[in-house]
mmCIF file of C-alpha atoms in Angstrom:
data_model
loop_
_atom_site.group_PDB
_atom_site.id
_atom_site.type_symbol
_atom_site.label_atom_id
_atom_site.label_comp_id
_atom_site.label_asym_id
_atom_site.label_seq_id
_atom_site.Cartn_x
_atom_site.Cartn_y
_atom_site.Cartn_z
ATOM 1 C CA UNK A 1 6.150 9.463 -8.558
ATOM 2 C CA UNK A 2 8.564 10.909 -6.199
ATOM 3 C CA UNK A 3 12.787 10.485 -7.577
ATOM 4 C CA UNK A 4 15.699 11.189 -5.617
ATOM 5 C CA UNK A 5 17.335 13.119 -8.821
ATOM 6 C CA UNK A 6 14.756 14.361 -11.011
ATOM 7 C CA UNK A 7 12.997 17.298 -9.562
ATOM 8 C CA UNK A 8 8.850 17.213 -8.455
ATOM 9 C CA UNK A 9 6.690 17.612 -11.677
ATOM 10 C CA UNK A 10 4.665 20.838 -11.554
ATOM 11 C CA UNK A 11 4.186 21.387 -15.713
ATOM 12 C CA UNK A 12 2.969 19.120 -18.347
ATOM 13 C CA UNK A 13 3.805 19.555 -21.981
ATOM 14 C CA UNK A 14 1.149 19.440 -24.859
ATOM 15 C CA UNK A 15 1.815 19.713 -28.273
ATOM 16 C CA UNK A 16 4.851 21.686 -27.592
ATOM 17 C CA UNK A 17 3.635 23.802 -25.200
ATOM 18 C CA UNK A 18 4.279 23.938 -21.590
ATOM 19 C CA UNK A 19 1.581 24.390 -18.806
ATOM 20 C CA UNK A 20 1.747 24.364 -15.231
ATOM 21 C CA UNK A 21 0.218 22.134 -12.673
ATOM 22 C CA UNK A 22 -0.750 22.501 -9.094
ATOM 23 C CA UNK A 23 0.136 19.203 -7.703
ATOM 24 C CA UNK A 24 -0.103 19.874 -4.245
ATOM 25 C CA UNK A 25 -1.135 16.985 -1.862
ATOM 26 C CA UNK A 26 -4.769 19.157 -1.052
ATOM 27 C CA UNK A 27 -5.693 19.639 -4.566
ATOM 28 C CA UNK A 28 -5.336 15.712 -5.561
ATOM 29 C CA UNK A 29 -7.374 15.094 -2.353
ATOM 30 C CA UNK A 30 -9.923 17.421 -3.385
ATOM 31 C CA UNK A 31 -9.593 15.904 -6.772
ATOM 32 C CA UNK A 32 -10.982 12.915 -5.016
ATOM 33 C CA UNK A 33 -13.426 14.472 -3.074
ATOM 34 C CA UNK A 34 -14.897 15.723 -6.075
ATOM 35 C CA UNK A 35 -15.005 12.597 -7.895
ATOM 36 C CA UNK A 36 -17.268 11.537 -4.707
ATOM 37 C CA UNK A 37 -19.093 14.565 -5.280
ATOM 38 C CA UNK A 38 -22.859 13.277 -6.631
ATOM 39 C CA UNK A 39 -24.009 16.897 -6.050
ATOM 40 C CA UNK A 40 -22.665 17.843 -9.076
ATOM 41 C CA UNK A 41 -22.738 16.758 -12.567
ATOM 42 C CA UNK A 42 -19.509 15.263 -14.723
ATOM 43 C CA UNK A 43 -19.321 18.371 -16.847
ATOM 44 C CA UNK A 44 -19.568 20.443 -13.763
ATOM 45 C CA UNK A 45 -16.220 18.464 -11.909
ATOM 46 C CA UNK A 46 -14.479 18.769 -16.009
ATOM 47 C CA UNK A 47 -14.669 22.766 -15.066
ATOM 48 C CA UNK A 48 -13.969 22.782 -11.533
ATOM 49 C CA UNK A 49 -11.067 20.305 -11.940
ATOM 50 C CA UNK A 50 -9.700 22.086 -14.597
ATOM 51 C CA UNK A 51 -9.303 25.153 -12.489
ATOM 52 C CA UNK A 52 -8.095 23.678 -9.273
ATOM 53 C CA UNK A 53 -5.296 21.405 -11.285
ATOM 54 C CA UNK A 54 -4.361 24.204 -14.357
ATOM 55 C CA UNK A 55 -5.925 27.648 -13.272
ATOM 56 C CA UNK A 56 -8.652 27.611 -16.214
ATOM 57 C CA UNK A 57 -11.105 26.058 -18.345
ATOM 58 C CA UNK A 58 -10.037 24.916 -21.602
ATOM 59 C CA UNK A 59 -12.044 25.045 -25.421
ATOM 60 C CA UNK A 60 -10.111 22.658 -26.476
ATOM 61 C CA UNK A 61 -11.924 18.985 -25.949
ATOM 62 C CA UNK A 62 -9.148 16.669 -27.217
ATOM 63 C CA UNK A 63 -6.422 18.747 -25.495
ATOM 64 C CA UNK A 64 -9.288 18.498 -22.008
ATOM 65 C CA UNK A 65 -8.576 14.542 -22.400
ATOM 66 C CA UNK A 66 -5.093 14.414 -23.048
ATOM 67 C CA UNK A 67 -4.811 16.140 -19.780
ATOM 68 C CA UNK A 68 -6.385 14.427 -17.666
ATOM 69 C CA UNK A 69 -5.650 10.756 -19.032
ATOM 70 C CA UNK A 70 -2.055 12.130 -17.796
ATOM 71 C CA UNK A 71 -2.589 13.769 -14.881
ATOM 72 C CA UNK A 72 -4.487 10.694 -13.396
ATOM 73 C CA UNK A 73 -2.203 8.113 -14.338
ATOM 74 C CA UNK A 74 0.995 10.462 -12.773
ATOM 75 C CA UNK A 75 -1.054 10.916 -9.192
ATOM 76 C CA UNK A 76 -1.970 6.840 -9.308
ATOM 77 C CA UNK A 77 1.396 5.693 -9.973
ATOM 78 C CA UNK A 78 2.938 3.576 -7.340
ATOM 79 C CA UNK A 79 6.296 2.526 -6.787
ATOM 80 C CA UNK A 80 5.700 -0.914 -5.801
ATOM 81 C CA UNK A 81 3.103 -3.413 -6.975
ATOM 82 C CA UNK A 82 2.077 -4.248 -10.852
ATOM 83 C CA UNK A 83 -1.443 -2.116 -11.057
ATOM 84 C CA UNK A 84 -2.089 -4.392 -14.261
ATOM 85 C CA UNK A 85 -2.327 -7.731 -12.510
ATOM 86 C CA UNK A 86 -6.463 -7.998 -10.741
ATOM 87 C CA UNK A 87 -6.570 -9.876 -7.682
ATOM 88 C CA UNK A 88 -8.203 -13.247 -7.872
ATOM 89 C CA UNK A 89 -9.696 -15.325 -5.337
ATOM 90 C CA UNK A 90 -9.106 -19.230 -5.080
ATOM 91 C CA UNK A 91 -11.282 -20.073 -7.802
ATOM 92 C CA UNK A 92 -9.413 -17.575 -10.277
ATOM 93 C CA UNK A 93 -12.442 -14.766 -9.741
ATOM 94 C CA UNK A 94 -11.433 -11.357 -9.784
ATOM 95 C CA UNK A 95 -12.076 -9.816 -6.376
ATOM 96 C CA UNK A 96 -12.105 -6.477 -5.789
ATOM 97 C CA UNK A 97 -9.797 -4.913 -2.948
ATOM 98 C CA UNK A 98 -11.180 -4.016 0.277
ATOM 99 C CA UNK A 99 -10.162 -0.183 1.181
ATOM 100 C CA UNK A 100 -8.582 0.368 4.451
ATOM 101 C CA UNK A 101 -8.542 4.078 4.832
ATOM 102 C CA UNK A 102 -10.366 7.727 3.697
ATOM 103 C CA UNK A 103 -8.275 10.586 3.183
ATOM 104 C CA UNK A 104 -11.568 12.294 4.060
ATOM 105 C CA UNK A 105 -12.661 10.278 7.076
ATOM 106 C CA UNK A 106 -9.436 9.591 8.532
ATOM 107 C CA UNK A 107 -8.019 13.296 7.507
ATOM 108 C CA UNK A 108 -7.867 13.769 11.634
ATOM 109 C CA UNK A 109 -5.801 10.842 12.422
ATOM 110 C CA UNK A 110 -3.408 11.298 9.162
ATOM 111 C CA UNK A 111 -2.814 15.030 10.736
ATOM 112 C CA UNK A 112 -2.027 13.886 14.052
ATOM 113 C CA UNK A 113 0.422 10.759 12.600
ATOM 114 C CA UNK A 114 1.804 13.867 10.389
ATOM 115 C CA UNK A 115 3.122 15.695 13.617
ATOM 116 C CA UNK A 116 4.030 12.600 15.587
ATOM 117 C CA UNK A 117 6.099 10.867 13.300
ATOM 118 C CA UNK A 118 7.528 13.944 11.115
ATOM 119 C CA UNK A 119 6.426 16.942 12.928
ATOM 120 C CA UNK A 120 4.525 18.161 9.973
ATOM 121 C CA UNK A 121 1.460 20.328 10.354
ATOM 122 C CA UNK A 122 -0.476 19.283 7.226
ATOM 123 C CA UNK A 123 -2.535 22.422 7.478
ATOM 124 C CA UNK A 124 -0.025 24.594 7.151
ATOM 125 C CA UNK A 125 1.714 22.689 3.942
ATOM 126 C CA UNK A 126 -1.588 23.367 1.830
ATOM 127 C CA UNK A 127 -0.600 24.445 -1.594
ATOM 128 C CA UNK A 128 3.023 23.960 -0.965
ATOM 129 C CA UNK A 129 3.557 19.929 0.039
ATOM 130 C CA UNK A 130 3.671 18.390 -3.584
ATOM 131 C CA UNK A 131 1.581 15.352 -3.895
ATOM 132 C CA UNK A 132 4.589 12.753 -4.519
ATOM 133 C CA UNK A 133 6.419 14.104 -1.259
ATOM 134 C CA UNK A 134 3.030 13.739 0.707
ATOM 135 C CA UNK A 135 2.108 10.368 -0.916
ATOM 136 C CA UNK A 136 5.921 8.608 0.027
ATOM 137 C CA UNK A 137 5.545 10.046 3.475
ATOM 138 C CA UNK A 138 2.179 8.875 3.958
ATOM 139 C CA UNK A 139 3.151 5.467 3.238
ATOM 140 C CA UNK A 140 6.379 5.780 5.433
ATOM 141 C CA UNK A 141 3.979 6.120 8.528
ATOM 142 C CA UNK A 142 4.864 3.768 11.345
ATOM 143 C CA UNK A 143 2.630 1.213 12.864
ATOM 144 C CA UNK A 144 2.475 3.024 15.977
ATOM 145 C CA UNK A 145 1.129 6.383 14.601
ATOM 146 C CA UNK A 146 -2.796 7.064 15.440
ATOM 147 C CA UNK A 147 -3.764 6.367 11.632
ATOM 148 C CA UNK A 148 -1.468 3.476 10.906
ATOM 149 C CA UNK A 149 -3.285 1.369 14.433
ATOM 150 C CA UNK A 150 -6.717 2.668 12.860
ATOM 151 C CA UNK A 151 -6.164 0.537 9.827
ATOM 152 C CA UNK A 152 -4.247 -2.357 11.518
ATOM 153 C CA UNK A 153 -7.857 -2.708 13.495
ATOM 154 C CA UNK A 154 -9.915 -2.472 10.281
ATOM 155 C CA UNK A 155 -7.089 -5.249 8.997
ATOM 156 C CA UNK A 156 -7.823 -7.288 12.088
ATOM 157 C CA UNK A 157 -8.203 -11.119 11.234
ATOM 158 C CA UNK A 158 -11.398 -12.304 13.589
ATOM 159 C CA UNK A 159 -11.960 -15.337 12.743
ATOM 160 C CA UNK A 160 -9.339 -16.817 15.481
ATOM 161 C CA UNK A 161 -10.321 -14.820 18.289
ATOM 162 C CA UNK A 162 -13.092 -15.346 21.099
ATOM 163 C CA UNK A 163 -14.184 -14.235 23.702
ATOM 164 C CA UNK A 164 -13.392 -11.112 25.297
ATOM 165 C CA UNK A 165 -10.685 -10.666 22.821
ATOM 166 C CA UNK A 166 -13.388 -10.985 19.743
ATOM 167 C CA UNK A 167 -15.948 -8.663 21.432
ATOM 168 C CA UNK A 168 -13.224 -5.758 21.956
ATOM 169 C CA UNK A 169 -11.957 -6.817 18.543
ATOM 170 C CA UNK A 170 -15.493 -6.186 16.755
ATOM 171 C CA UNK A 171 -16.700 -2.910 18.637
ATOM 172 C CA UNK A 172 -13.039 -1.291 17.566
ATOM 173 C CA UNK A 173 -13.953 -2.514 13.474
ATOM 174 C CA UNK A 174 -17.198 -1.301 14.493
ATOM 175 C CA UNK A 175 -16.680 2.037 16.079
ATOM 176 C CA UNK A 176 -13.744 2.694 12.989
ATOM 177 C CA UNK A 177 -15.646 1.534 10.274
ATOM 178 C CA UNK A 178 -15.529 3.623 7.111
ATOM 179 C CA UNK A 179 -19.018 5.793 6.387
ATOM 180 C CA UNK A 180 -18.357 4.374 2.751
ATOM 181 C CA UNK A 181 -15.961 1.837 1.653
ATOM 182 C CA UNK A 182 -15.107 2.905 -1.631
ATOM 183 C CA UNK A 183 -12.965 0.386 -3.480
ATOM 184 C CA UNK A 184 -10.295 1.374 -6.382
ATOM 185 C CA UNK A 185 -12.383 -0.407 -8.560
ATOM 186 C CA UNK A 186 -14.951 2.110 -7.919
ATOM 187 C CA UNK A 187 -12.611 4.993 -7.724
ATOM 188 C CA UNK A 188 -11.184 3.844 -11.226
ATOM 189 C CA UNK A 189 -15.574 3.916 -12.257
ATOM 190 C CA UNK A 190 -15.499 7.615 -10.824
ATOM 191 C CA UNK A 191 -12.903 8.548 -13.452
ATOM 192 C CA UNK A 192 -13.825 6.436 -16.457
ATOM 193 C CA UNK A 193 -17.075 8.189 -16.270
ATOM 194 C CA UNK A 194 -15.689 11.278 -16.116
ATOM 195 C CA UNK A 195 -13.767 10.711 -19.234
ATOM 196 C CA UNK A 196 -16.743 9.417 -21.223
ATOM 197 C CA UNK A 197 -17.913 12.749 -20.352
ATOM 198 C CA UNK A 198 -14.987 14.507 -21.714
ATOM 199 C CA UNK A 199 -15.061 12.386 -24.930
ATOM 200 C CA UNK A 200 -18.618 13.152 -25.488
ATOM 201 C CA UNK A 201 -17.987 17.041 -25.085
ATOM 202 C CA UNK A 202 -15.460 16.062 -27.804
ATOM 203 C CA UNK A 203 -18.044 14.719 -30.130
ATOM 204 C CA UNK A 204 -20.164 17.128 -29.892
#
């Protein structure tokens, strides 16, 4: 998480040894993007993970886990909001929260906000914008930007419009609609399944 007086984490100490991370803003979203991958198998994203984050493929099991139990809780920290607390519906069920956006899907209209608002051309920050610097930005985007009226539309109440107003309303959901609305409960399946791989290549 981004600080205003320590400086942007790029290592990560084990056991008393130091190793650095590539923490750029690209290689957490293809982090992601592999974690959506079904093409390939959960040992297969251990390896390529491993060399996209650290540069290698480690023997080591435990030290595999240890890893990666830290490097996903440092990109999912937020600064706002407790993470621990489930939402709940009226009748005290845990619901599970509706995703507005896709790094992937909307990765057009979070370039063009990118150069509106800050006149930042994401392409050419690859490998270089660290991931807490793009992550506060992103969330600093105003509600005019391209991306941020994309998701205000997907946010759209409907149930007190009509008319003309309803049927404009419904073809913008319809026309913006994410291909697959992956939830963080599902994201937070991606990874736990990742790690049970991990833990059984540990084991074995």
């Amino acid at each position: 998480m981004l600080s205003l007086t320590e400086s942007l984490v790029d290592k990560l100490n084990y056991h008393g040894k130091t190793y650095q991370l590539d923490l750029a803003f690209d290689t957490v979203l293809k982090f992601y993007e592999l974690l959506d991958d079904d093409n390939l198998e959960d040992s297969e994203k251990i390896s390529v993970a491993f060399e996209m984050f650290m540069g290698f493929t480690p023997d080591d099991a435990d030290f595999a886990i240890a890893v990666f139990q830290k490097i996903n809780q440092y990109i999912a920290k937020q600064p706002y909001g407790d993470e621990g607390e489930p939402n709940v519906d009226g009748n005290g069920q845990a619901v599970t929260p509706q995703k507005y956006y896709s790094f992937t899907q909307d990765a057009e209209a979070i370039y063009a906000s990118f150069r509106e608002q800050y006149g930042i051309n994401l392409l050419q920050e690859k490998g270089k914008l660290h991931w807490d610097e793009f992550k506060a930005l992103f969330a600093g985007l105003g509600p005019n930007t391209y991306f941020q009226r994309i998701v205000e539309i997907r946010m759209r109440d409907t149930s007190k419009l009509e008319g003309q107003a309803l049927n404009d309303t419904l073809k913008s959901q319809q026309y913006y609609e994410l291909n697959e609305n992956k939830t963080e409960k599902a994201r937070e399946q991606q990874f736990t399944g990742f790690m049970n791989t991990l833990k059984a290549w540990a084991q074995s």
